[in-house]
Tab-separated table of C-alpha atoms and ligand atoms in Angstrom:
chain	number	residue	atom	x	y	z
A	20	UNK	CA	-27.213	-10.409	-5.160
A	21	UNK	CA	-25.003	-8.487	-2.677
A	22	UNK	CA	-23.763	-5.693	-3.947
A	23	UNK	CA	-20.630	-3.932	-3.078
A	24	UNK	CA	-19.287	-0.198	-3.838
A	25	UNK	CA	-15.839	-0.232	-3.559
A	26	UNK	CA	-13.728	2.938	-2.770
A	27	UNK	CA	-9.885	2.770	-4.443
A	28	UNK	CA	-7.967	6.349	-5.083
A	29	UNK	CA	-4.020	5.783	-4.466
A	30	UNK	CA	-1.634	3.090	-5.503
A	31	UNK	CA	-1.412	0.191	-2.947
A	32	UNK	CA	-5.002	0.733	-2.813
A	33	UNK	CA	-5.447	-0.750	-6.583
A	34	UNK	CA	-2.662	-3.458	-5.813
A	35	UNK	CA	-5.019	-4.645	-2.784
A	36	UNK	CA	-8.162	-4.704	-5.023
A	37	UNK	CA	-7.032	-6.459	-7.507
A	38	UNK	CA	-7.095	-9.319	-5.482
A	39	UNK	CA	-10.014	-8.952	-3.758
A	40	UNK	CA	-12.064	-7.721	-7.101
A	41	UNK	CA	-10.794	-11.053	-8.749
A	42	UNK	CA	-12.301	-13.523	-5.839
A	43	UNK	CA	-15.378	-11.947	-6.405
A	44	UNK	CA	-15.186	-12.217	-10.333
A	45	UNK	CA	-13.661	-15.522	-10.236
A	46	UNK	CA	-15.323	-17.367	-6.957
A	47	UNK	CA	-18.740	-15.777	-6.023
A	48	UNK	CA	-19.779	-13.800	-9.222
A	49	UNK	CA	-22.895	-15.982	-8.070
A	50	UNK	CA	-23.547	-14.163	-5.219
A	51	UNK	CA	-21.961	-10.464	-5.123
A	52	UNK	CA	-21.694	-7.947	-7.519
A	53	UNK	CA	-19.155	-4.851	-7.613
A	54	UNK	CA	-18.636	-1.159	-8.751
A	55	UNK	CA	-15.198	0.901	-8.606
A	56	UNK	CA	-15.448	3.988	-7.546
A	57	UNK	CA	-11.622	6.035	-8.301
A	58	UNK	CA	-11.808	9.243	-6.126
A	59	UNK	CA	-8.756	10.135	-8.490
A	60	UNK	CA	-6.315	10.628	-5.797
A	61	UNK	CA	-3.472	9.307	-7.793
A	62	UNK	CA	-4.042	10.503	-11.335
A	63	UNK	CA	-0.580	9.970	-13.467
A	64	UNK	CA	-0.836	7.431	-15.872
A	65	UNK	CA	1.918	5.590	-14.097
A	66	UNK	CA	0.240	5.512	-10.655
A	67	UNK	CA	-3.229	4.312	-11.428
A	68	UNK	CA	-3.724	3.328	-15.301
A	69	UNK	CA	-1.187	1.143	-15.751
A	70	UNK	CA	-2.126	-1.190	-12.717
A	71	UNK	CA	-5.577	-1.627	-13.921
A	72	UNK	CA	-4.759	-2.987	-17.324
A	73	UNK	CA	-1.682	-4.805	-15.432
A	74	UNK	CA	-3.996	-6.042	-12.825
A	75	UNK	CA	-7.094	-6.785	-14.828
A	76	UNK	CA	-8.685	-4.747	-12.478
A	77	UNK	CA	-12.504	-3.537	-13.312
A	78	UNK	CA	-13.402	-0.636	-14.997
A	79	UNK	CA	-14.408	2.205	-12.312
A	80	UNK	CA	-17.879	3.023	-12.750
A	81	UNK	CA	-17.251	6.329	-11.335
A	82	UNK	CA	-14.016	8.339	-11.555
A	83	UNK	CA	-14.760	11.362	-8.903
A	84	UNK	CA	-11.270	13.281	-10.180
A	85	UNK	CA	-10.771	14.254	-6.576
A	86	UNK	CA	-6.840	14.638	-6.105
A	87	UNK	CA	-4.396	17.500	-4.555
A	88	UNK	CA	-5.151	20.635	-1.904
A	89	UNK	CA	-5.010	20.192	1.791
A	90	UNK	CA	-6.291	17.228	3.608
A	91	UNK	CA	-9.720	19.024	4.610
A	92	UNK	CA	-10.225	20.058	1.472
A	93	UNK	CA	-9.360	16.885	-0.385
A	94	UNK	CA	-11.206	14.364	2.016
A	95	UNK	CA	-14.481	17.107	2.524
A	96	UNK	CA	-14.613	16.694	-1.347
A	97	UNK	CA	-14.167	13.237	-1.911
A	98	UNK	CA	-17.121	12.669	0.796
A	99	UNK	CA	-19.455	15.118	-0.709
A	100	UNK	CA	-18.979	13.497	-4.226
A	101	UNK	CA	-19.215	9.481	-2.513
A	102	UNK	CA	-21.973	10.212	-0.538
A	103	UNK	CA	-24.045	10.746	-3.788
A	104	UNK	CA	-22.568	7.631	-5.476
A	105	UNK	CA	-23.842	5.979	-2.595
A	106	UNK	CA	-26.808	7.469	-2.578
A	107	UNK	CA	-27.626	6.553	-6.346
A	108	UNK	CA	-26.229	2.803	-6.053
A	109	UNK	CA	-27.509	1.645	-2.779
A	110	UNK	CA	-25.402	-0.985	-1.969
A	111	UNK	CA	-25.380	-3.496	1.160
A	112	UNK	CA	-21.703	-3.099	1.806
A	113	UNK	CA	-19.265	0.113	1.322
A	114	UNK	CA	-15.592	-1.600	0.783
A	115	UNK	CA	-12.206	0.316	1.890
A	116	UNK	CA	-8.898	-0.670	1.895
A	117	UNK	CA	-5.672	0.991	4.159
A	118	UNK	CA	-5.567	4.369	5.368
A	119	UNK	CA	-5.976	6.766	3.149
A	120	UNK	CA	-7.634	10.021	2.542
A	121	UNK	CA	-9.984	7.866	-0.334
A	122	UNK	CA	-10.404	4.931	2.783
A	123	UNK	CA	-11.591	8.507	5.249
A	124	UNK	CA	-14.127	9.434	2.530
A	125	UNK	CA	-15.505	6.275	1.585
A	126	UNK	CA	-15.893	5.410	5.223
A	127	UNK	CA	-18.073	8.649	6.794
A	128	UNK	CA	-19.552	8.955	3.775
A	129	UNK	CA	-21.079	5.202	4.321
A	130	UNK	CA	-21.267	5.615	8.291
A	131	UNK	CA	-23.546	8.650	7.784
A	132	UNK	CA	-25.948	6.693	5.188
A	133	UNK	CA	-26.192	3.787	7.527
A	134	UNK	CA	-24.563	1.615	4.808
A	135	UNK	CA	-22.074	-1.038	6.634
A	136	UNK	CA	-18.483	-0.891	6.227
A	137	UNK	CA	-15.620	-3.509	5.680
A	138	UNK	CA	-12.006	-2.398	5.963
A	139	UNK	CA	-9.333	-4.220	4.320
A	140	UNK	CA	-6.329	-3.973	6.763
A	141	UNK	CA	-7.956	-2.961	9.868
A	142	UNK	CA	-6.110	-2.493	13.233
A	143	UNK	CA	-2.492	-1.061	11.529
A	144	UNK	CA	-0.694	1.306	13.807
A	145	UNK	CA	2.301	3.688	14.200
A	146	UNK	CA	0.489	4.981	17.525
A	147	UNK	CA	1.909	8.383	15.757
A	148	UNK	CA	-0.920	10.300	15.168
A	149	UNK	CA	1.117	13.287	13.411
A	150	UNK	CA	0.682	10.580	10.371
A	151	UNK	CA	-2.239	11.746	8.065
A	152	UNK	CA	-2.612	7.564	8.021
A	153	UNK	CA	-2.693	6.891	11.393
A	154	UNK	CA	-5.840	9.722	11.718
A	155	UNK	CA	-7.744	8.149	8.805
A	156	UNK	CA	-6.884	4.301	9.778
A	157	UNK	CA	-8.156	5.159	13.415
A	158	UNK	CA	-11.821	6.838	12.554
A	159	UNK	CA	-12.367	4.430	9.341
A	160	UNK	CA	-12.173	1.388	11.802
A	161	UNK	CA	-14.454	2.896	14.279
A	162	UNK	CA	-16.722	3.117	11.277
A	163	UNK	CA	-16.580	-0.306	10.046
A	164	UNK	CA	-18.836	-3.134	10.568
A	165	UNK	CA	-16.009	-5.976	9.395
A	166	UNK	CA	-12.844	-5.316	10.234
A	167	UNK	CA	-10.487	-7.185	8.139
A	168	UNK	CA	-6.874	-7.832	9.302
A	169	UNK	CA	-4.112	-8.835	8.010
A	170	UNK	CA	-2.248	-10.017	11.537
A	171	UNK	CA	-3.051	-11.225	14.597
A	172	UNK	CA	-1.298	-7.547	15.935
A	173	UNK	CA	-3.726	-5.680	13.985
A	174	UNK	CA	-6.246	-7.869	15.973
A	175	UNK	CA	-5.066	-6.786	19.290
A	176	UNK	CA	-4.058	-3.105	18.645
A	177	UNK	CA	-8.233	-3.336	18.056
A	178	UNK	CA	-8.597	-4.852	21.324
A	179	UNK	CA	-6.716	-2.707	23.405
A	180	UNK	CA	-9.438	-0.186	21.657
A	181	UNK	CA	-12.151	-1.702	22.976
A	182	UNK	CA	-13.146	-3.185	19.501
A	183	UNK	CA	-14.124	-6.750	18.477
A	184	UNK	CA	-17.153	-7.086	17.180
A	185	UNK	CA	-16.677	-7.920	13.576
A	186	UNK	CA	-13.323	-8.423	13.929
A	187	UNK	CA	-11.251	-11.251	11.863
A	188	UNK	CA	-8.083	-12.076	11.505
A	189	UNK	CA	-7.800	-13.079	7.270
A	190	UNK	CA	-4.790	-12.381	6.220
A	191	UNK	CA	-2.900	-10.150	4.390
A	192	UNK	CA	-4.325	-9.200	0.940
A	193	UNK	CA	-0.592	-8.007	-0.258
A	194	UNK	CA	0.334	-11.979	0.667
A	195	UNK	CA	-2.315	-12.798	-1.684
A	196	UNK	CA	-0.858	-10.097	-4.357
A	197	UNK	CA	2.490	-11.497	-4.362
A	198	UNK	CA	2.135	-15.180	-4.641
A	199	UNK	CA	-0.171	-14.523	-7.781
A	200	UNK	CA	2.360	-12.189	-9.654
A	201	UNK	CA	6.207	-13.280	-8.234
A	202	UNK	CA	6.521	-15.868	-11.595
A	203	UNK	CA	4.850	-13.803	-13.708
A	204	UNK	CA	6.827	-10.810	-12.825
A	205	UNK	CA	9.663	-13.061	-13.344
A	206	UNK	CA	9.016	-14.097	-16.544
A	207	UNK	CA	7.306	-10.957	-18.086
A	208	UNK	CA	9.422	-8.078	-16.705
A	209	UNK	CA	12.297	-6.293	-18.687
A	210	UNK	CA	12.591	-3.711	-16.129
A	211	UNK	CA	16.085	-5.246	-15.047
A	212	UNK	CA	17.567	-5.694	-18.724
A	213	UNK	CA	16.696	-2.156	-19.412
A	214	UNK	CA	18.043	-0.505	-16.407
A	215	UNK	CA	20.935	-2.183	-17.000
A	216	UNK	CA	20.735	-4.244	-13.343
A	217	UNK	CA	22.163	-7.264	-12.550
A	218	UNK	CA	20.492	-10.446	-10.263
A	219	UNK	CA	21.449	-8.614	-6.883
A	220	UNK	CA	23.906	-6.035	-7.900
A	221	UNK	CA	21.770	-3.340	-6.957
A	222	UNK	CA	19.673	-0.876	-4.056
A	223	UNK	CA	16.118	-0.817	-4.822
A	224	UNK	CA	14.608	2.303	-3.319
A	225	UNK	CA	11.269	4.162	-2.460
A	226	UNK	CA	10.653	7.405	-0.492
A	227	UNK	CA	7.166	9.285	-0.386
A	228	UNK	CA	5.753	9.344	3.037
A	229	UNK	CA	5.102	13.013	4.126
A	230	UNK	CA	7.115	13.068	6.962
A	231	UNK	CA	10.163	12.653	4.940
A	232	UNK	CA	9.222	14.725	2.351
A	233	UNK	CA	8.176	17.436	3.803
A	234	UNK	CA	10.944	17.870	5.805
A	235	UNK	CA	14.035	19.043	4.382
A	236	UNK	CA	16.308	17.707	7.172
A	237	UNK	CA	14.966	14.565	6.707
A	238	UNK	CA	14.525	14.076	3.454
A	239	UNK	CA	18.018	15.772	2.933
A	240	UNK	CA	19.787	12.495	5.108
A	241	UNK	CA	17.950	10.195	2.993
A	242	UNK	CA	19.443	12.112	-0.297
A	243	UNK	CA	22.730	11.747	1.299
A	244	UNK	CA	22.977	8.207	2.238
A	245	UNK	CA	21.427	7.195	-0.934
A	246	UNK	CA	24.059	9.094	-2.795
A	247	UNK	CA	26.467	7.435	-0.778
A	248	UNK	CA	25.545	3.796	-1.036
A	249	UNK	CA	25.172	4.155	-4.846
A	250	UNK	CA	29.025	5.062	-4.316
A	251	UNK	CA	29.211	2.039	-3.992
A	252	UNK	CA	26.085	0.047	-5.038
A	253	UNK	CA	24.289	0.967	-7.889
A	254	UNK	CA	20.719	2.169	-6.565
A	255	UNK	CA	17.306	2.562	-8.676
A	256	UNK	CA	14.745	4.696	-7.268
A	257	UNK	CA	11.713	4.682	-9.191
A	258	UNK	CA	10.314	7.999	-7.928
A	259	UNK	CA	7.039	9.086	-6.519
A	260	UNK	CA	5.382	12.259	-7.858
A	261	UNK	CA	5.086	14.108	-4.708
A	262	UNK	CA	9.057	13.464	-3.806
A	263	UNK	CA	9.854	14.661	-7.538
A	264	UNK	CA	8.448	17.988	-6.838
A	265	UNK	CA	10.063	17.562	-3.336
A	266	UNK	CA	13.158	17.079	-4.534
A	267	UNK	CA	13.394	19.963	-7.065
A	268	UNK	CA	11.583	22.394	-4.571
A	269	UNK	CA	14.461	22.040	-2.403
A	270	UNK	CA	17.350	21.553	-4.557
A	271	UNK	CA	18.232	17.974	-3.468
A	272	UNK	CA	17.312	16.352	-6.808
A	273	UNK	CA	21.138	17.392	-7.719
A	274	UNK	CA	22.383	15.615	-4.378
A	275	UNK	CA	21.781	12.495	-5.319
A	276	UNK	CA	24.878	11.029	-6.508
A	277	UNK	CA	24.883	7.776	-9.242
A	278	UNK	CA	21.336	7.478	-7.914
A	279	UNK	CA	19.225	6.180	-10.714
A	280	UNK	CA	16.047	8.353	-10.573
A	281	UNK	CA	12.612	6.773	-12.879
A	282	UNK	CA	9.359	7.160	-13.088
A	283	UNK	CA	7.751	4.896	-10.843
A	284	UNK	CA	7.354	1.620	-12.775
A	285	UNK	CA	4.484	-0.577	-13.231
A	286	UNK	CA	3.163	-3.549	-10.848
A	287	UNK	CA	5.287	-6.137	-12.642
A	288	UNK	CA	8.339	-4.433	-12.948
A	289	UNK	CA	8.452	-3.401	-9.431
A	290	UNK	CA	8.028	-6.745	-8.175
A	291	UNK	CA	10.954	-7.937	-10.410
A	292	UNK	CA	13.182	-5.130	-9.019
A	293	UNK	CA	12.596	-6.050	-5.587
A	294	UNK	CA	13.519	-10.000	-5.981
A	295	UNK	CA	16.145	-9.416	-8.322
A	296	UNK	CA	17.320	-6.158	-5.373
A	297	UNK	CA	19.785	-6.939	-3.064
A	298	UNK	CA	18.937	-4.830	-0.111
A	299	UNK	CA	15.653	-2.525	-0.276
A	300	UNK	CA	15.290	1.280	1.505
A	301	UNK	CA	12.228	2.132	1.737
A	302	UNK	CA	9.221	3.912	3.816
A	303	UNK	CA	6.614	2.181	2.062
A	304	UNK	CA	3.930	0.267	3.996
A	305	UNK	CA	3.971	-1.959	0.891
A	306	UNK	CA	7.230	-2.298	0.044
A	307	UNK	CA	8.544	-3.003	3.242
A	308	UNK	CA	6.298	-6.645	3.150
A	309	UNK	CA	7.252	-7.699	-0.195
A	310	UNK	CA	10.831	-7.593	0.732
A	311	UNK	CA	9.735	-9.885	3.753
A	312	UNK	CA	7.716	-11.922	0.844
A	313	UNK	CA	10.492	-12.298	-1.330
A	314	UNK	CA	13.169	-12.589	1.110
A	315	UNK	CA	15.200	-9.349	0.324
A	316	UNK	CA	16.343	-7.236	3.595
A	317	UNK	CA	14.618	-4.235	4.074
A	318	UNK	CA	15.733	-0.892	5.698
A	319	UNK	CA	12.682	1.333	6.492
A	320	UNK	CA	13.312	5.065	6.790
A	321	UNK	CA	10.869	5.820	9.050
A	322	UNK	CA	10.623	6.094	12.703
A	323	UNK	CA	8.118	3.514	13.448
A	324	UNK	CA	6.348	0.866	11.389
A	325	UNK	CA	3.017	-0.556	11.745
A	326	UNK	CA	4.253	-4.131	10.149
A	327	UNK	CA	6.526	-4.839	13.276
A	328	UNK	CA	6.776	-8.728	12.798
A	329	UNK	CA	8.666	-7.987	9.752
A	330	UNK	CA	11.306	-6.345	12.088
A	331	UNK	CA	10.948	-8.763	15.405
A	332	UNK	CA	11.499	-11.721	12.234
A	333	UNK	CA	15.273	-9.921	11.502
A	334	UNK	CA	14.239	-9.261	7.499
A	335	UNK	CA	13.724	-5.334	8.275
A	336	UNK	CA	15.513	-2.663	10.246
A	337	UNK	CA	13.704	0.461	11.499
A	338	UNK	CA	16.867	3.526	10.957
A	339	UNK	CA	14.560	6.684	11.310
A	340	UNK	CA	15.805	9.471	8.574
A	341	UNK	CA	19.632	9.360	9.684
A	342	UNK	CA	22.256	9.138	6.870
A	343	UNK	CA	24.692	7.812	9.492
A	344	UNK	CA	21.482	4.939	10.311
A	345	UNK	CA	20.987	4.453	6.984
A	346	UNK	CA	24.672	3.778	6.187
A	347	UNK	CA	25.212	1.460	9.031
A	348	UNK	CA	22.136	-0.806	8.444
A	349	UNK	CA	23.203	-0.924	4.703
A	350	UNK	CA	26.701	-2.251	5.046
A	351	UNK	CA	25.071	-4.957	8.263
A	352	UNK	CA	22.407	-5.692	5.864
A	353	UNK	CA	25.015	-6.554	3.105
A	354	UNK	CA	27.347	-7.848	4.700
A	355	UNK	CA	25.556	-10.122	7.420
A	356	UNK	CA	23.914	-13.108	8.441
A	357	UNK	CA	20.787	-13.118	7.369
A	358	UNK	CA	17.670	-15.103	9.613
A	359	UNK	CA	15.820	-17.816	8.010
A	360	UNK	CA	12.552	-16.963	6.353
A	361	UNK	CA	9.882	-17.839	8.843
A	362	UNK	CA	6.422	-19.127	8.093
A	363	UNK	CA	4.453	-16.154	6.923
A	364	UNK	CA	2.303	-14.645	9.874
A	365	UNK	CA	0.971	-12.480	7.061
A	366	UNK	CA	-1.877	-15.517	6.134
A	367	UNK	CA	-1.731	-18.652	3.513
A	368	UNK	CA	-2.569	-16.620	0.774
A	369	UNK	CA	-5.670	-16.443	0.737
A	370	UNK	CA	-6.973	-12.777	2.443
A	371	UNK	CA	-8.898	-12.086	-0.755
A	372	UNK	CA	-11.060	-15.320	-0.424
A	373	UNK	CA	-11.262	-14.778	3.105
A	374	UNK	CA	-13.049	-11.196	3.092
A	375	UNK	CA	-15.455	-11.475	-0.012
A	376	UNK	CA	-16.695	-15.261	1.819
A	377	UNK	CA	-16.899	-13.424	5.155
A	378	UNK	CA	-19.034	-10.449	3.659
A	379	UNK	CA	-21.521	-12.895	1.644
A	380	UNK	CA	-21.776	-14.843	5.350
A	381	UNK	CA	-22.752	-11.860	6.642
A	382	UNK	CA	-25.047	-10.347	4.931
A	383	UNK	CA	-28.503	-12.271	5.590
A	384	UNK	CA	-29.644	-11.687	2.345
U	1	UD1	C1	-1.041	8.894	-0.459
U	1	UD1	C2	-1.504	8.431	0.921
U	1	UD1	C3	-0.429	7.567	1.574
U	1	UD1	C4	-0.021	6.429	0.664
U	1	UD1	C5	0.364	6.969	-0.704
U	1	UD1	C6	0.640	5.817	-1.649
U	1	UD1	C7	-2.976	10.040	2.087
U	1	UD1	C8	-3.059	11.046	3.154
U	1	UD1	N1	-1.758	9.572	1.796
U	1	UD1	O1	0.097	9.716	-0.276
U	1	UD1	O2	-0.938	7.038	2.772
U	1	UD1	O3	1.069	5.763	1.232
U	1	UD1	O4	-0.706	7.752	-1.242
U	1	UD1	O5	1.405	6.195	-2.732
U	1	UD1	O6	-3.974	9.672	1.532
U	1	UD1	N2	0.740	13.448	-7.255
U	1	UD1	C9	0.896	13.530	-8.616
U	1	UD1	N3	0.360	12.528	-9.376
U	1	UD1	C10	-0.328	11.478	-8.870
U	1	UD1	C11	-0.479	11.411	-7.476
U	1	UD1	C12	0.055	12.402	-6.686
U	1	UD1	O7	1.491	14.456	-9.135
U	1	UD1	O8	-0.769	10.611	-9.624
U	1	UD1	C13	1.336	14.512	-6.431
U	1	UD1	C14	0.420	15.709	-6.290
U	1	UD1	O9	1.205	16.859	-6.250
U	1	UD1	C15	-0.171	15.527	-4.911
U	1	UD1	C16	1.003	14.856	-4.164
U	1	UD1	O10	1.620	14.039	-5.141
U	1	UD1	O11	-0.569	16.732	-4.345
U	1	UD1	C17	0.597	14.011	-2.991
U	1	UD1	O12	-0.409	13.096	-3.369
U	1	UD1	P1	-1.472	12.587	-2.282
U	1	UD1	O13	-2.399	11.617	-2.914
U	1	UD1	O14	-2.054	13.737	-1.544
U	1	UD1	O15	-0.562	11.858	-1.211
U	1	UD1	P2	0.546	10.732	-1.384
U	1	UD1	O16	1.835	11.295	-0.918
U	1	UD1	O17	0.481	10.141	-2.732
U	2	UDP	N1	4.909	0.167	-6.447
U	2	UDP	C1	4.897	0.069	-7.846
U	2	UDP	N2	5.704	0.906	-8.570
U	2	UDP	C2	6.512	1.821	-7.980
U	2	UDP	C3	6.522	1.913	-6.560
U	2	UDP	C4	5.698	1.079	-5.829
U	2	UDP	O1	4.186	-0.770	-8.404
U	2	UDP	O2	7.213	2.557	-8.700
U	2	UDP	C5	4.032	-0.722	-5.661
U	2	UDP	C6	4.763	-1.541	-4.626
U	2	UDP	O3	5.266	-2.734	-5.183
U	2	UDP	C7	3.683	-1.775	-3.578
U	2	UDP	C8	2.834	-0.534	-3.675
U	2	UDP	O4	3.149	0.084	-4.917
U	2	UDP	O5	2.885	-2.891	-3.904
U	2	UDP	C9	3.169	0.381	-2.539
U	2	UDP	O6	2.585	1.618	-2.728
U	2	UDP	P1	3.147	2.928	-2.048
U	2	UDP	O7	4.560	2.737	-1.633
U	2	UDP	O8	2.816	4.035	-2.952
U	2	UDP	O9	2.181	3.094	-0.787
U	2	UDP	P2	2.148	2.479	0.696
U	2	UDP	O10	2.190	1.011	0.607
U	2	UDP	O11	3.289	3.065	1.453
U	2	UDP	O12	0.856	3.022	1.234
């Protein structure tokens, strides 16, 4: 049997491992077996419990409760407490996904033990290294022995690195993610009935990334041009924990206009929202690719974006943290022509299948 630890803390990283967790359980529970590890990153109820009973995602074995301080201190903890999981489990492979401070931990603390690493959605960049992301993407794939990516970019931003050894080209595991759940979120959701939203009558909106938060200039122009498009478009911003305390740190929270502010919502309802939304803001790595997926333009508040064919396609424009931006690339997205949806470059659907088959073929066991 192979067997796989596999390193999950925030969010998307659940979403990503839910699809990868159910090839294994569903297509080579034969040949590879799996344990969670949670660092505990993301702790709410509504950021991690919720999408593994929605997601039918194992049980973690271990829950490290790791979450909050500085980076140092967070990621220097986290690898201290992995590095004896690893130590008492043994495994062949050491699984991360993204580029998080979980995906840093889980990656030296395998490098160091001389346990091989596979990263889901290797080779993403901003090629701004002021991004806590862009530091953690860049070391974990110098770590890793398998370098999974989801485009044939992320491929070359590795080559003009110097690596590709172990590098493939399998897709995008979020592809995978929303095929499997668009109907069902369809059919299952009541997050539009009870938010009172009608089939494209509203703004669907996210905002957590630290260099909008953090920053009161920019995260004040995103307050403002939200406020101002639910002037005229009603907008639902289910909101993340970090830009909650933002928010009321700095006063902002009563800026916001007719924006509708909830919790953010589970896996299904989400998914509903954005392909019942009419236009999306975001500056979610995530988000900005299931617009693409379900054909909803996408306006990404941030200054660069590592998933760049969804903007050379037409389906999302880059605005930065300007309320003037914002406004303008609302009323174009609105009001324009919109491209046809191309054939996905984000895979066939089938990333998940991809990486656990590619992991059993390499491992010589
Ligand atoms: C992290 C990732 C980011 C990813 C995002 C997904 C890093 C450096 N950043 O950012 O790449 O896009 O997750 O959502 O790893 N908090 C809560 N409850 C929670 C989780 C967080 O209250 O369940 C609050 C805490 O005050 C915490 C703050 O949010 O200090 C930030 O959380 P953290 O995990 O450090 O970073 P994120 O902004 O969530
Ligand atoms: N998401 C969710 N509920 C919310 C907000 C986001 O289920 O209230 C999902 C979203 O659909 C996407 C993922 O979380 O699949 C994105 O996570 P996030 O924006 O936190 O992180 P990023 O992708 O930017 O790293």
């Amino acid at each position: 049997m192979i067997k796989i630890v596999t390193i999950v803390g925030a969010r998307p990283q659940f979403i990503k491992a839910a699809a990868v967790s159910r090839s294994i359980r569903d297509e080579f529970s034969h040949r590879v077996s799996e344990i969670l590890v949670h660092t505990g990153q993301h702790y709410d109820e509504n950021m991690s419990k919720v999408f593994f009973e929605e997601l039918d995602i194992p049980h973690p074995k271990y829950n490290l409760e790791i979450s909050g301080g500085q980076h140092g201190a967070m990621t220097g903890r986290m690898l201290e407490a992995v590095e004896k999981v690893l130590l008492e489990e043994k495994p062949h492979w050491v699984l991360i996904y993204g580029d998080t401070n979980s995906t840093l931990a889980g990656a030296l603390a395998a490098a160091k033990l001389h346990i091989p690493v596979a990263h889901v959605e290797a080779g993403l960049r901003s090629f701004n290294m002021r991004m806590p992301e862009e530091v953690n993407r860049i070391v974990a794939d110098r770590l890793s022995t398998l370098l999974f990516c989801p485009t044939d970019t992320a491929v070359a931003n590795l080559a003009k690195e110097g690596i590709s050894a172990g590098v493939e080209n399998v897709g995008d595991v979020m592809f995978d993610v929303a095929l499997f759940y668009r109907e069902r979120a369809r059919k299952h959701s009541t997050a539009l009935a009870s938010l009172g939203l009608a089939d494209r009558g509203f703004a669907l909106a996210t905002c957590h990334r630290a260099e909008n938060t953090d920053d009161p200039t920019r995260l004040g122009e995103i307050v403002a041009a939200l406020a101002e498009i639910s002037g005229s478009l009603p907008v639902v911003l289910p909101i993340h924990p970090r830009t909650r305390k933002l928010l009321a740190d700095t006063g902002l929270d009563k800026e916001l206009g007719s924006v509708k502010v909830v919790d953010p919502v589970p896996f299904l309802d989400m998914v509903a929202l954005e392909q019942a939304a009419k236009v999306i803001l975001t500056d979610s790595g995530g988000v900005q690719k299931e617009a693409f997926f379900y054909g909803v333009p996408c306006i990404t508040m941030r200054d660069e974006t590592e998933w760049v064919e969804t903007v050379d396609l037409g389906w999302n424009r880059l605005v930065g943290a300007s309320a003037v931006e914002i406004n303008k690339a609302f009323n174009d997205s609105v009001h324009g022509q919109l491209p046809a949806l191309p054939k996905s470059p984000y895979g066939d659907g089938n990333a998940a299948r991809n990486i656990v088959s590619s992991i059993v073929r390499k491992s010589h066991l």
